Amino acid sequence: MTTKTSLWLTLALGLTLSGMTHAANTITPTAKDPNLWLETIDGPKQLDWVKQQNAETVKTYADNAEFKQLDARLLEVLDSNARIPMVSKIGDHFYNFWRDKEHPKGLWRRTTLDEYRKDTPTWETVIDLDALSASEKENWVWHGADCLKPAYQRCLVALSRGGADASVMREFDLTSKQFVKDGFDLPEAKSVMNWKDTDHVYVATDFGPGSMTKSSYPRIVKEWKRGTPLTSATVVYEAKDDDMSVSAVRDNTPGFERDFVFLQIAFYDSQTFVRGKDGKLTKIDVPDDANVDAHREWLLIEPRSDWSVGGKTYKSGSLLAAKFDDYMAGKREITVLFTPSDTTALDAYSWTRHHLILNVMDNVVNRLEVLTPGPGEWTRAPLGGAPALSTIAAGGVDDDSSDAYFLTVTGFLQPTTLYYGVLNQGEGQAIKHSPSFFDASKFDVSQHFATSKDGTRVPYFEIAPKNLKADGSNPTLQYGYGGFEVSLQPAYSGSVGRAWLEKGGVYVIANIRGGGEYGPRWHKAALKADRLRAYEDFAAVSQDLIARKVTSPQHLGAMGGSNGGLLMGNMLTLYPQFYGAIVSQVALLDMQRYTHLSAGASWMAEYGDPDKPQEWAWIKTFSPYYNARAGQKYPPVLFTTSTRDDRVGPVHARKMTAKLESLGYHTSFYENIEGGHGAAADNKQAAFMSALGYTYLWDHVK
């Protein structure tokens, strides 16, 4: 399935959207900062500080029977053998990566479609990551595999040490189920390696000094021939030092083989080139902020700004189609497949062999359409249906050879159901059901709208006990993200059910600006100098909950991670009066230094450049580390992070904790030594981190 994040952005940044090594943590700061010493990630003094903080947090919140019981119940959810094993088709088999109690690091395994449709499929193990880790004495974390079509015999497997974004990449044979001796192999780095053909790959990696951009992504992409040293690889493209990244890939669809070079200029600006057999590059002529996707004879274009071409203007957030060869020849015969309205946005799309499935959000609730290319306008028809306030999504199984699709339906109180069907061959059939982990009959789901400071209507979902008393006494957890055009939609969570709802709490999802709930316009409304709008929106939802007497400040907790952790930092420093406790996970917090920490430089398109005085003037208004002051009525706050997070990094949480403690505030901190940006390398760690966050909030807002 292709989401609103460009296919080429995903290819350019590899298996994750961001990441880097620790090398960028040596920039000399321009301002005095007493906590700079905590920026040395792996220093013994720094890790001793971490261990002391961890011990205090565990002693206070995690060293009791109630916590251990919750931890065990959350791990039971994550390890449940009744979960749906989601699959992807590679050749004739369906592959799944699976973790459970017996396989904490995981199994990459496969089965047939007929077998998969059974209640208890028989699986063939392809890679046992626990056995591999034991034999190589490494803590491998699975980062995925890219397999060469149409034969699907060879794959490029990515493995991470401890969950960091940086990966080791190795060639693997699906027939022998062995790594290929003397095959394509890259050491640990932020790499992108894609197949060209059996004996050639495109590789972008750390080739040595000067080969990485200021954002610490690969600056150079090369073509590498089997059996030759990496040093002999031929340069395909060199980006500029202040570009974000570069990569290349071949589309090996039979009959439509094409090579592409992708230049990521900044997070939302990119250029895609077709590479000819002679190595010449021809740019696909679209605006830099548009996403493009080539599929067989079609070129799909998603403009993120209004775009005038061929005498017509196409709206930001639209989906457009043109014949690929005609477009490259200069024709501008464009078909509009989707145009957003005030309440709708394109959430995702996915090809089957003859059709295109669109996933559209209307006030953050999904509907599906099937579009079929034809002379003139494409035909369209609805696909499936879903209960109110739930999420429906569909994706093609194999866009080379069939019109089969998988479809999922999920909701806050509805465990996920997986359907399998073939377009134009009747309705899809339910083949898998997620188990229920809590009694959903005791709760109701509703959608509400708060009014933000500038008058904007901000939607939010509320999951609450039936017959809720509107007396302001209900422990409530409000969650948000608000960045990078990411949408928060209804989805079933056994962990939320067990850790929060079962105890009588109210759970709220705030769809604030900066996200993608209403397309690019909703995202752009909270970019850079307008960033405060996201925080005003979250505060408006909190005020609405209080005004409706769902809860009150002493009973309202807030939680968010990554960019949502930055949101939490700003709720702490800008709106402390609304909250009884806050949990900030793997967060950005020091916005004056963020571009010099981990992968921060790659996000200047979202936040701005603090090294430019005119931009720091407004960045500092949403820098929690800068804005923390003595003498304020800050609620208790827990910061969680990971030593192996080479995307945001643990530095932000460390420094924020140290500063708040120096100012005399009640602050807690926990840093998982493993886990990467997800803060957990396996289910056991994930359960512990979740239990810690929920326990902290519950202890303070009940």
XYZ file of C-alpha atoms in Angstrom:
702
model
C 0.000 0.000 0.000
C 1.259 3.473 -0.836
C 0.544 6.082 1.809
C 0.715 9.851 1.577
C 4.401 9.577 2.363
C 5.960 9.281 -1.070
C 7.037 5.836 -2.214
C 10.323 7.392 -3.172
C 10.756 8.995 0.253
C 10.451 5.521 1.757
C 12.998 4.159 -0.703
C 15.357 7.053 -0.117
C 15.444 6.662 3.633
C 15.469 2.887 3.648
C 13.577 0.891 6.230
C 12.788 3.819 8.492
C 11.975 7.443 7.781
C 14.825 8.856 9.844
C 18.006 7.834 11.622
C 21.734 8.216 11.885
C 24.826 7.269 13.862
C 26.121 9.040 16.942
C 28.743 10.942 14.960
C 26.854 14.230 14.861
C 27.014 14.804 18.610
C 30.304 16.691 18.552
C 29.150 20.133 17.346
C 30.425 22.931 19.562
C 27.449 24.878 20.944
C 27.224 28.642 20.722
C 25.424 29.101 24.040
C 26.415 28.088 27.532
C 24.559 24.980 28.654
C 25.375 23.307 31.992
C 23.937 19.992 30.770
C 26.062 19.632 27.634
C 28.012 16.817 29.264
C 24.941 14.585 28.898
C 25.269 14.771 25.096
C 28.026 12.144 25.146
C 25.706 9.215 24.608
C 27.877 6.250 25.616
C 30.226 7.868 28.121
C 30.671 5.991 31.429
C 29.836 9.066 33.513
C 26.718 9.685 31.473
C 25.582 6.068 31.646
C 26.117 6.063 35.401
C 23.748 9.058 35.574
C 21.251 7.128 33.460
C 21.476 4.045 35.684
C 20.914 6.135 38.797
C 17.854 7.809 37.260
C 16.517 4.469 36.068
C 16.923 2.903 39.496
C 15.006 5.716 41.176
C 12.157 5.496 38.656
C 11.923 1.707 38.917
C 11.960 1.853 42.715
C 9.140 4.410 42.772
C 6.865 3.121 40.023
C 7.883 -0.356 38.865
C 8.988 -2.245 41.961
C 5.609 -3.397 43.200
C 3.128 -6.185 42.595
C 0.564 -3.993 40.825
C 3.088 -2.809 38.240
C 4.400 -6.304 37.660
C 0.884 -7.587 37.120
C 0.195 -4.876 34.520
C 3.553 -5.501 32.862
C 2.706 -9.198 32.559
C -0.772 -8.476 31.170
C 0.633 -6.106 28.517
C 3.279 -8.642 27.547
C 0.493 -11.202 27.219
C -1.144 -8.924 24.624
C 2.072 -8.475 22.659
C 3.023 -12.166 22.776
C -0.447 -13.554 22.093
C -0.426 -16.351 19.532
C -3.980 -15.336 18.625
C -2.812 -12.073 17.035
C -3.263 -11.744 13.273
C 0.024 -12.587 11.518
C -0.013 -9.895 8.809
C 1.710 -11.024 5.612
C 3.179 -9.759 2.357
C 3.451 -11.767 -0.844
C 6.938 -12.544 -2.136
C 6.887 -14.881 -5.130
C 4.597 -17.826 -4.444
C 4.658 -17.488 -0.668
C 3.271 -15.156 2.001
C 5.855 -13.899 4.495
C 5.432 -12.733 8.076
C 7.787 -11.520 10.809
C 6.643 -12.877 14.167
C 7.642 -12.363 17.793
C 6.254 -14.262 20.743
C 7.314 -15.678 24.115
C 9.343 -18.486 22.542
C 10.877 -16.212 19.887
C 11.468 -12.791 21.480
C 13.748 -11.571 18.674
C 11.512 -13.093 16.054
C 11.044 -15.437 13.120
C 10.893 -14.505 9.457
C 8.624 -17.211 8.136
C 6.441 -18.103 5.168
C 3.430 -20.109 4.124
C 1.066 -20.557 1.173
C -2.225 -18.708 0.697
C -4.279 -21.861 1.201
C -2.411 -22.593 4.401
C -2.643 -18.976 5.582
C -6.410 -19.008 5.288
C -6.593 -21.814 7.875
C -7.186 -21.038 11.546
C -3.790 -22.497 12.418
C -1.436 -22.261 9.441
C 1.725 -24.309 9.113
C 4.720 -21.980 8.806
C 8.172 -22.580 7.372
C 10.931 -20.699 9.181
C 13.200 -18.746 6.836
C 15.341 -16.857 9.397
C 15.341 -17.516 13.144
C 16.621 -14.228 14.537
C 17.076 -15.628 18.052
C 19.292 -18.422 16.747
C 21.196 -16.024 14.496
C 21.770 -13.594 17.365
C 23.010 -16.392 19.607
C 25.385 -17.806 16.997
C 26.824 -14.386 16.127
C 26.695 -13.016 19.690
C 24.712 -9.976 18.514
C 21.402 -8.477 19.616
C 19.859 -8.390 16.141
C 16.616 -6.501 15.555
C 14.755 -7.154 12.297
C 14.671 -4.241 9.852
C 13.148 -6.016 6.861
C 14.066 -7.540 3.511
C 13.950 -6.397 -0.120
C 13.610 -9.296 -2.583
C 14.434 -9.186 -6.294
C 11.524 -9.812 -8.630
C 10.393 -11.568 -10.715
C 12.365 -14.637 -9.532
C 12.246 -13.674 -5.822
C 15.214 -15.860 -4.980
C 17.633 -13.282 -3.586
C 16.900 -10.713 -0.872
C 18.763 -7.881 0.816
C 18.190 -8.328 4.545
C 18.661 -5.463 7.011
C 19.594 -6.169 10.640
C 20.027 -3.629 13.415
C 22.130 -3.930 16.541
C 19.843 -3.241 19.485
C 17.198 -1.460 17.432
C 19.166 1.505 16.084
C 18.196 2.842 12.660
C 21.675 2.091 11.335
C 21.698 -1.412 9.840
C 23.941 -4.168 8.600
C 22.788 -5.368 5.156
C 23.384 -8.867 3.772
C 22.357 -10.847 0.721
C 20.127 -13.835 1.458
C 18.974 -16.782 -0.675
C 15.309 -17.734 -0.225
C 15.813 -21.182 -1.756
C 18.653 -22.373 0.463
C 17.532 -20.141 3.354
C 21.145 -19.081 3.880
C 23.084 -15.852 3.678
C 25.033 -15.765 0.421
C 28.768 -16.326 0.878
C 30.684 -13.435 -0.688
C 27.359 -11.832 -1.615
C 26.420 -8.181 -1.312
C 27.265 -7.130 2.237
C 27.367 -3.719 3.925
C 28.707 -2.939 7.406
C 26.615 -1.025 9.927
C 25.638 2.368 8.564
C 22.671 4.412 7.456
C 22.426 2.687 4.111
C 19.967 2.273 1.284
C 20.680 -0.719 -0.974
C 18.248 -1.696 -3.731
C 18.391 -4.327 -6.437
C 19.091 -3.401 -10.043
C 19.445 -6.974 -11.296
C 20.923 -10.244 -10.059
C 24.493 -8.991 -10.317
C 24.087 -5.278 -9.607
C 22.705 -3.160 -6.775
C 22.278 0.533 -6.194
C 23.916 1.474 -2.912
C 23.921 4.695 -0.910
C 25.910 4.450 2.297
C 28.788 5.925 4.267
C 31.617 5.660 1.726
C 33.956 7.633 3.974
C 34.630 11.299 4.792
C 32.422 13.678 2.825
C 29.970 11.021 1.676
C 27.150 11.960 4.072
C 24.960 15.058 4.036
C 24.618 17.512 6.911
C 21.508 15.533 7.813
C 23.797 12.476 8.126
C 22.168 10.559 5.294
C 23.991 9.218 2.233
C 25.069 11.963 -0.179
C 26.288 9.631 -2.944
C 24.587 6.700 -4.659
C 26.595 4.187 -6.683
C 26.064 1.122 -8.841
C 27.883 -1.876 -7.394
C 28.715 -5.007 -9.381
C 28.747 -8.454 -7.807
C 32.201 -9.792 -7.003
C 33.892 -6.390 -6.980
C 34.957 -4.304 -3.968
C 32.631 -1.511 -2.885
C 35.433 0.956 -3.611
C 35.104 0.159 -7.325
C 31.385 0.974 -7.482
C 30.408 3.556 -10.110
C 28.957 6.892 -9.036
C 25.376 7.366 -10.213
C 24.583 10.688 -8.527
C 26.100 13.028 -5.958
C 23.841 15.268 -3.916
C 24.898 18.534 -2.340
C 26.086 18.631 1.238
C 22.981 20.504 2.351
C 20.576 18.177 0.548
C 19.010 15.521 2.730
C 19.743 12.220 0.960
C 19.971 10.376 -2.336
C 19.178 6.841 -3.503
C 18.401 4.823 -6.617
C 16.194 1.869 -7.457
C 15.085 -0.204 -10.430
C 11.433 -0.986 -10.996
C 11.667 -4.592 -12.196
C 8.021 -4.925 -13.211
C 8.149 -7.141 -16.337
C 7.673 -4.959 -19.411
C 8.075 -1.728 -17.463
C 11.676 -1.949 -16.250
C 12.886 1.541 -15.350
C 15.679 2.943 -13.195
C 15.042 5.889 -10.910
C 17.299 8.202 -8.936
C 15.686 9.954 -6.021
C 17.035 13.166 -4.523
C 15.536 14.203 -1.197
C 16.288 17.923 -1.031
C 14.516 18.429 2.298
C 11.866 16.486 4.172
C 9.038 17.657 1.892
C 11.004 18.597 -1.232
C 12.382 16.023 -3.653
C 13.231 15.328 -7.270
C 12.900 12.043 -9.128
C 14.933 11.227 -12.247
C 14.640 8.454 -14.801
C 18.070 6.954 -15.456
C 18.667 5.862 -19.022
C 20.834 2.962 -20.131
C 23.575 5.489 -20.880
C 23.389 6.811 -17.306
C 21.727 10.077 -18.357
C 19.174 11.419 -15.879
C 15.844 12.931 -16.953
C 13.860 14.720 -14.269
C 10.173 13.971 -13.831
C 8.828 17.490 -14.213
C 6.635 18.068 -11.169
C 6.919 20.581 -8.307
C 9.576 19.689 -5.747
C 6.961 19.339 -3.013
C 4.867 16.844 -5.014
C 4.998 13.080 -4.478
C 5.267 10.854 -7.555
C 4.714 7.143 -8.050
C 5.400 5.251 -11.291
C 3.354 2.085 -11.786
C 3.392 0.214 -15.090
C 2.104 2.686 -17.722
C 0.900 5.195 -15.119
C 2.426 8.130 -13.280
C 0.586 9.239 -10.128
C 1.222 12.729 -8.756
C 0.227 14.165 -5.357
C 0.805 17.939 -5.249
C 1.266 19.309 -1.742
C 0.609 22.856 -2.984
C -1.856 24.119 -5.588
C -0.289 23.354 -8.977
C -1.000 25.071 -12.291
C 0.024 23.151 -15.408
C -1.392 22.748 -18.910
C -3.812 25.604 -18.384
C -5.405 24.006 -15.309
C -4.888 24.310 -11.564
C -4.913 21.233 -9.344
C -5.624 21.509 -5.654
C -3.146 20.681 -2.923
C -3.807 17.160 -1.633
C -5.203 15.907 -4.956
C -4.252 12.643 -6.638
C -3.556 12.935 -10.365
C -2.827 10.359 -13.069
C -1.046 10.583 -16.420
C 0.382 8.083 -18.886
C 4.045 7.805 -17.896
C 5.599 7.813 -21.361
C 3.328 10.600 -22.598
C 4.125 12.736 -19.573
C 7.874 12.253 -20.005
C 7.442 13.237 -23.688
C 5.932 16.553 -22.628
C 2.195 15.888 -22.800
C 0.148 17.154 -19.876
C -3.023 15.112 -20.215
C -3.876 14.662 -16.554
C -6.827 12.857 -14.956
C -7.974 13.905 -11.495
C -8.526 10.837 -9.334
C -9.190 12.626 -6.052
C -9.784 16.220 -4.969
C -9.987 17.027 -1.243
C -12.868 18.951 0.318
C -13.066 20.846 3.600
C -13.536 17.559 5.474
C -11.824 14.942 3.269
C -8.215 13.948 2.637
C -6.451 11.149 0.806
C -5.109 8.732 3.382
C -3.540 6.078 1.144
C -3.765 4.267 -2.173
C -2.771 0.839 -3.447
C -2.595 -0.833 -6.845
C -3.832 -4.237 -7.861
C -3.103 -5.548 -11.370
C -5.984 -3.664 -13.033
C -7.339 -1.310 -10.360
C -6.387 1.391 -7.882
C -7.829 1.338 -4.350
C -8.230 4.759 -2.716
C -8.502 5.184 1.055
C -10.177 8.509 1.830
C -10.695 10.091 5.244
C -13.796 12.184 5.942
C -13.484 13.860 9.345
C -10.873 11.227 10.198
C -13.170 8.286 9.337
C -12.318 6.082 6.335
C -14.085 4.976 3.179
C -12.677 2.997 0.256
C -13.118 3.404 -3.482
C -11.932 1.225 -6.376
C -10.835 3.144 -9.482
C -10.413 1.441 -12.833
C -8.460 3.047 -15.702
C -10.347 3.403 -18.937
C -10.862 5.739 -21.890
C -11.455 9.242 -20.561
C -12.466 9.284 -16.896
C -11.672 6.328 -14.692
C -14.644 4.435 -13.310
C -15.105 4.148 -9.551
C -17.041 2.021 -7.100
C -17.144 1.679 -3.296
C -15.291 -1.164 -1.576
C -16.499 -2.713 1.655
C -17.908 -0.907 4.612
C -17.042 -0.335 8.234
C -18.856 0.468 11.477
C -19.060 4.105 12.531
C -15.894 5.671 13.966
C -13.663 2.842 12.814
C -10.802 2.494 10.349
C -10.920 0.511 7.121
C -7.856 0.000 4.930
C -7.082 -2.114 1.876
C -4.028 -2.990 -0.170
C -3.312 -5.042 -3.256
C -1.733 -8.450 -2.687
C 0.306 -8.635 -5.904
C 0.008 -5.741 -8.334
C 1.928 -7.641 -11.024
C -0.454 -10.523 -11.533
C -3.737 -10.348 -9.619
C -6.578 -8.156 -8.390
C -6.560 -9.783 -4.960
C -6.545 -7.537 -1.919
C -6.335 -7.674 1.850
C -8.695 -5.441 3.818
C -8.651 -4.657 7.533
C -11.341 -3.176 9.751
C -10.526 -1.968 13.248
C -11.835 0.421 15.879
C -11.136 1.533 19.414
C -13.495 -1.155 20.726
C -13.380 -3.483 17.717
C -10.519 -5.973 17.381
C -9.047 -6.055 13.888
C -10.598 -8.301 11.261
C -8.655 -9.248 8.126
C -10.505 -9.906 4.875
C -9.250 -11.430 1.636
C -10.959 -10.794 -1.677
C -10.550 -10.347 -5.410
C -11.959 -7.219 -7.024
C -15.034 -7.820 -9.193
C -15.396 -11.338 -7.782
C -17.842 -10.722 -4.959
C -17.290 -9.526 -1.410
C -14.123 -10.259 0.498
C -14.206 -12.998 3.117
C -13.078 -12.603 6.716
C -10.094 -14.915 7.226
C -8.501 -13.686 10.459
C -9.784 -12.096 13.675
C -7.760 -10.451 16.423
C -8.680 -11.582 19.924
C -10.449 -9.366 22.442
C -8.159 -8.345 25.275
C -10.726 -6.424 27.337
C -14.511 -6.204 27.686
C -15.461 -3.559 25.106
C -19.168 -3.724 25.997
C -18.523 -1.450 28.978
C -17.414 1.522 26.856
C -18.659 3.997 24.257
C -16.797 5.780 21.464
C -17.676 9.297 20.373
C -16.194 12.068 18.251
C -16.152 15.678 19.369
C -14.822 19.004 18.118
C -12.999 21.614 20.175
C -12.480 25.229 19.119
C -8.846 26.301 19.027
C -7.503 29.754 19.822
C -7.881 30.974 16.224
C -11.393 29.510 15.820
C -10.362 26.285 14.036
C -12.506 23.205 14.764
C -10.269 20.410 16.062
C -11.659 16.845 16.096
C -10.980 14.364 18.845
C -12.077 10.837 19.710
C -13.210 9.871 23.203
C -13.449 6.331 24.591
C -15.227 6.370 27.919
C -17.112 4.082 30.306
C -20.838 3.882 29.614
C -22.964 6.160 31.803
C -19.955 8.398 32.401
C -20.589 10.876 35.182
C -19.872 14.427 34.016
C -18.558 15.594 37.375
C -14.920 16.307 36.460
C -13.583 13.346 38.439
C -12.737 10.888 35.661
C -9.057 9.993 35.199
C -8.427 10.872 31.547
C -5.489 10.257 29.233
C -5.150 12.561 26.224
C -2.807 11.432 23.440
C -1.518 13.419 20.466
C 1.164 13.743 17.802
C 0.557 16.688 15.481
C 3.410 16.576 12.968
C 4.847 15.297 9.678
C 1.350 14.887 8.170
C 0.750 11.784 10.320
C -2.897 10.988 11.047
C -4.209 9.394 14.248
C -7.179 7.158 13.452
C -9.367 4.697 15.365
C -7.542 1.442 16.077
C -7.870 -1.380 18.573
C -5.292 -1.519 21.357
C -5.349 -4.289 23.913
C -2.711 -2.367 25.866
C -4.829 0.789 26.160
C -7.817 -1.337 27.107
C -6.007 -3.207 29.851
C -3.812 -0.404 31.164
C -6.312 2.454 31.099
C -9.916 1.686 30.168
C -10.385 -1.334 32.424
C -9.402 0.794 35.403
C -12.205 3.224 34.660
C -10.209 5.795 32.748
C -11.221 7.863 29.720
C -8.958 7.737 26.653
C -8.788 10.618 24.159
C -7.070 10.979 20.779
C -6.597 14.604 19.663
C -6.383 15.163 15.880
C -4.459 18.414 16.057
C -2.934 20.447 13.242
C 0.469 19.364 12.027
C -1.020 15.930 11.333
C -2.549 14.706 8.093
C -6.170 14.286 9.130
C -7.271 16.921 6.586
C -4.396 16.558 4.162
C -1.459 18.904 3.457
C -3.358 22.021 4.536
C -3.820 20.597 8.060
C -0.130 19.809 8.213
C 1.092 23.124 6.788
C -1.095 25.054 9.224
C 1.345 24.148 12.038
C 4.693 24.289 10.252
C 7.662 26.340 11.429
C 6.517 29.799 12.573
C 2.965 28.460 12.960
C 4.020 25.551 15.175
C 2.247 26.917 18.223
C -1.091 26.153 16.555
C -0.542 22.447 17.195
C -0.094 23.118 20.894
C -3.037 25.512 20.978
C -5.156 22.757 19.410
C -4.120 20.178 22.006
C -4.803 22.667 24.793
C -8.213 23.421 23.242
C -9.127 19.723 23.409
C -8.049 19.668 27.062
C -10.153 22.742 27.791
C -13.141 21.156 26.054
C -12.807 17.994 28.144
C -12.701 20.139 31.274
C -15.610 22.330 30.143
C -17.709 19.225 29.395
C -16.797 18.018 32.910
C -15.397 14.788 31.548
C -12.382 15.500 33.721
C -10.514 18.274 35.514
C -6.852 19.338 35.517
C -5.876 17.201 38.506
C -7.350 14.135 36.753
C -6.097 14.829 33.206
C -2.876 13.220 31.976
C -1.180 13.656 28.605
C 1.121 11.376 26.613
C 2.990 11.512 23.305
C 6.160 10.244 21.646
C 8.814 11.596 19.265
C 7.251 14.727 17.742
C 4.427 13.963 20.162
C 7.037 14.031 22.918
C 7.868 17.585 21.841
C 4.143 18.280 22.059
C 4.220 16.996 25.641
C 7.196 19.195 26.463
C 5.236 22.210 25.317
C 2.138 21.200 27.226
C 4.396 21.088 30.281
C 5.959 24.525 29.781
C 3.130 26.414 28.020
C -0.061 24.890 29.472
C 0.848 23.303 32.826
C -2.459 24.406 34.372
C -4.412 21.787 32.413
C -2.614 18.602 33.493
C -2.097 16.429 36.527
C 0.820 14.538 34.929
C 2.621 14.213 31.592
C 4.586 11.413 29.896
C 6.999 12.450 27.132
C 8.476 9.559 25.141
C 11.590 9.563 22.869
C 11.101 13.304 22.517
C 12.672 16.303 20.868
C 12.971 18.964 23.564
C 16.070 21.125 23.039
C 15.030 22.926 19.866
C 18.057 25.218 19.952
C 20.398 22.251 19.549
C 18.183 19.742 17.759
C 19.798 20.202 14.335
C 23.151 19.153 15.846
C 21.779 16.072 17.623
C 21.200 12.708 15.932
C 19.021 13.114 12.810
C 17.713 16.534 13.749
C 19.063 18.408 10.724
C 16.679 16.459 8.488
C 13.628 18.037 10.155
C 14.311 21.707 9.476
C 11.462 21.680 6.937
C 9.144 20.899 9.846
C 10.525 23.142 12.591
C 12.988 25.610 11.047
C 16.707 26.296 11.505
C 17.610 27.521 15.003
C 21.060 28.608 13.774
C 19.357 31.407 11.819
C 18.507 34.195 14.289
C 15.286 35.139 12.482
C 14.046 31.535 12.757
C 15.278 30.953 16.299
C 13.104 33.931 17.252
C 10.015 31.764 16.751
C 11.538 28.313 17.328
C 12.340 29.333 20.889
C 8.622 29.826 21.548
C 8.179 26.044 21.291
C 11.489 24.835 22.725
C 10.617 23.228 26.095
C 14.246 23.048 27.178
C 14.685 26.763 26.547
C 11.356 27.741 28.121
C 11.568 25.739 31.352
C 11.621 28.249 34.210
C 11.766 28.176 37.987
C 8.728 29.028 40.063
C 6.100 27.561 37.713
C 3.345 25.116 38.648
C 4.531 22.289 36.400
C 2.811 18.916 36.804
C 4.901 15.793 37.443
C 6.532 14.552 34.241
C 8.152 11.292 33.113
C 10.647 11.252 30.240
C 11.406 7.903 28.595
C 13.999 7.292 25.894
C 16.561 4.799 24.559
C 20.355 4.836 24.442
C 20.164 3.194 21.004
C 17.777 5.780 19.584
C 19.917 7.191 16.761
C 16.978 9.094 15.286
C 15.966 11.605 17.985
C 18.517 10.366 20.515
C 18.397 10.197 24.323
C 20.109 13.565 24.759
C 16.905 15.622 24.742
C 15.265 13.667 27.556
C 18.465 13.543 29.600
C 19.038 17.299 29.435
C 15.403 18.196 30.064
C 15.340 15.974 33.126
C 18.556 17.466 34.453
C 17.351 21.031 33.927
C 13.976 20.474 35.571
C 15.606 18.753 38.523
C 17.987 21.683 38.935
C 14.924 23.955 39.032
C 13.341 21.851 41.768
C 10.555 20.069 39.882
C 9.183 16.542 40.335
C 10.680 14.744 37.342
C 11.169 11.073 36.519
C 13.350 9.516 33.829
C 13.882 6.098 32.293
C 16.288 5.238 29.490
C 16.159 1.786 27.955
C 19.677 0.776 26.940
C 18.306 -0.893 23.777
C 15.386 -0.272 21.498
C 16.105 2.471 18.975
C 13.456 5.114 18.380
C 10.754 2.664 19.422
C 12.488 2.488 22.838
C 12.144 -1.307 22.875
C 14.036 -4.077 21.080
C 11.502 -6.823 21.849
C 8.028 -7.386 23.265
C 9.245 -7.696 26.838
C 10.898 -4.285 26.709
C 7.880 -2.789 24.928
C 5.521 -4.079 27.615
C 7.716 -2.669 30.383
C 7.956 0.774 28.757
C 4.191 0.909 28.197
C 3.416 -0.247 31.716
C 5.761 2.389 33.116
C 4.065 5.231 31.237
C 0.532 4.160 32.132
C 1.448 3.489 35.762
C 3.057 6.902 36.101
C -0.019 8.681 34.773
C -2.451 6.601 36.760
C -0.573 7.197 40.002
C -0.828 10.950 39.519
C -4.290 11.546 38.019
C -6.522 8.937 39.709
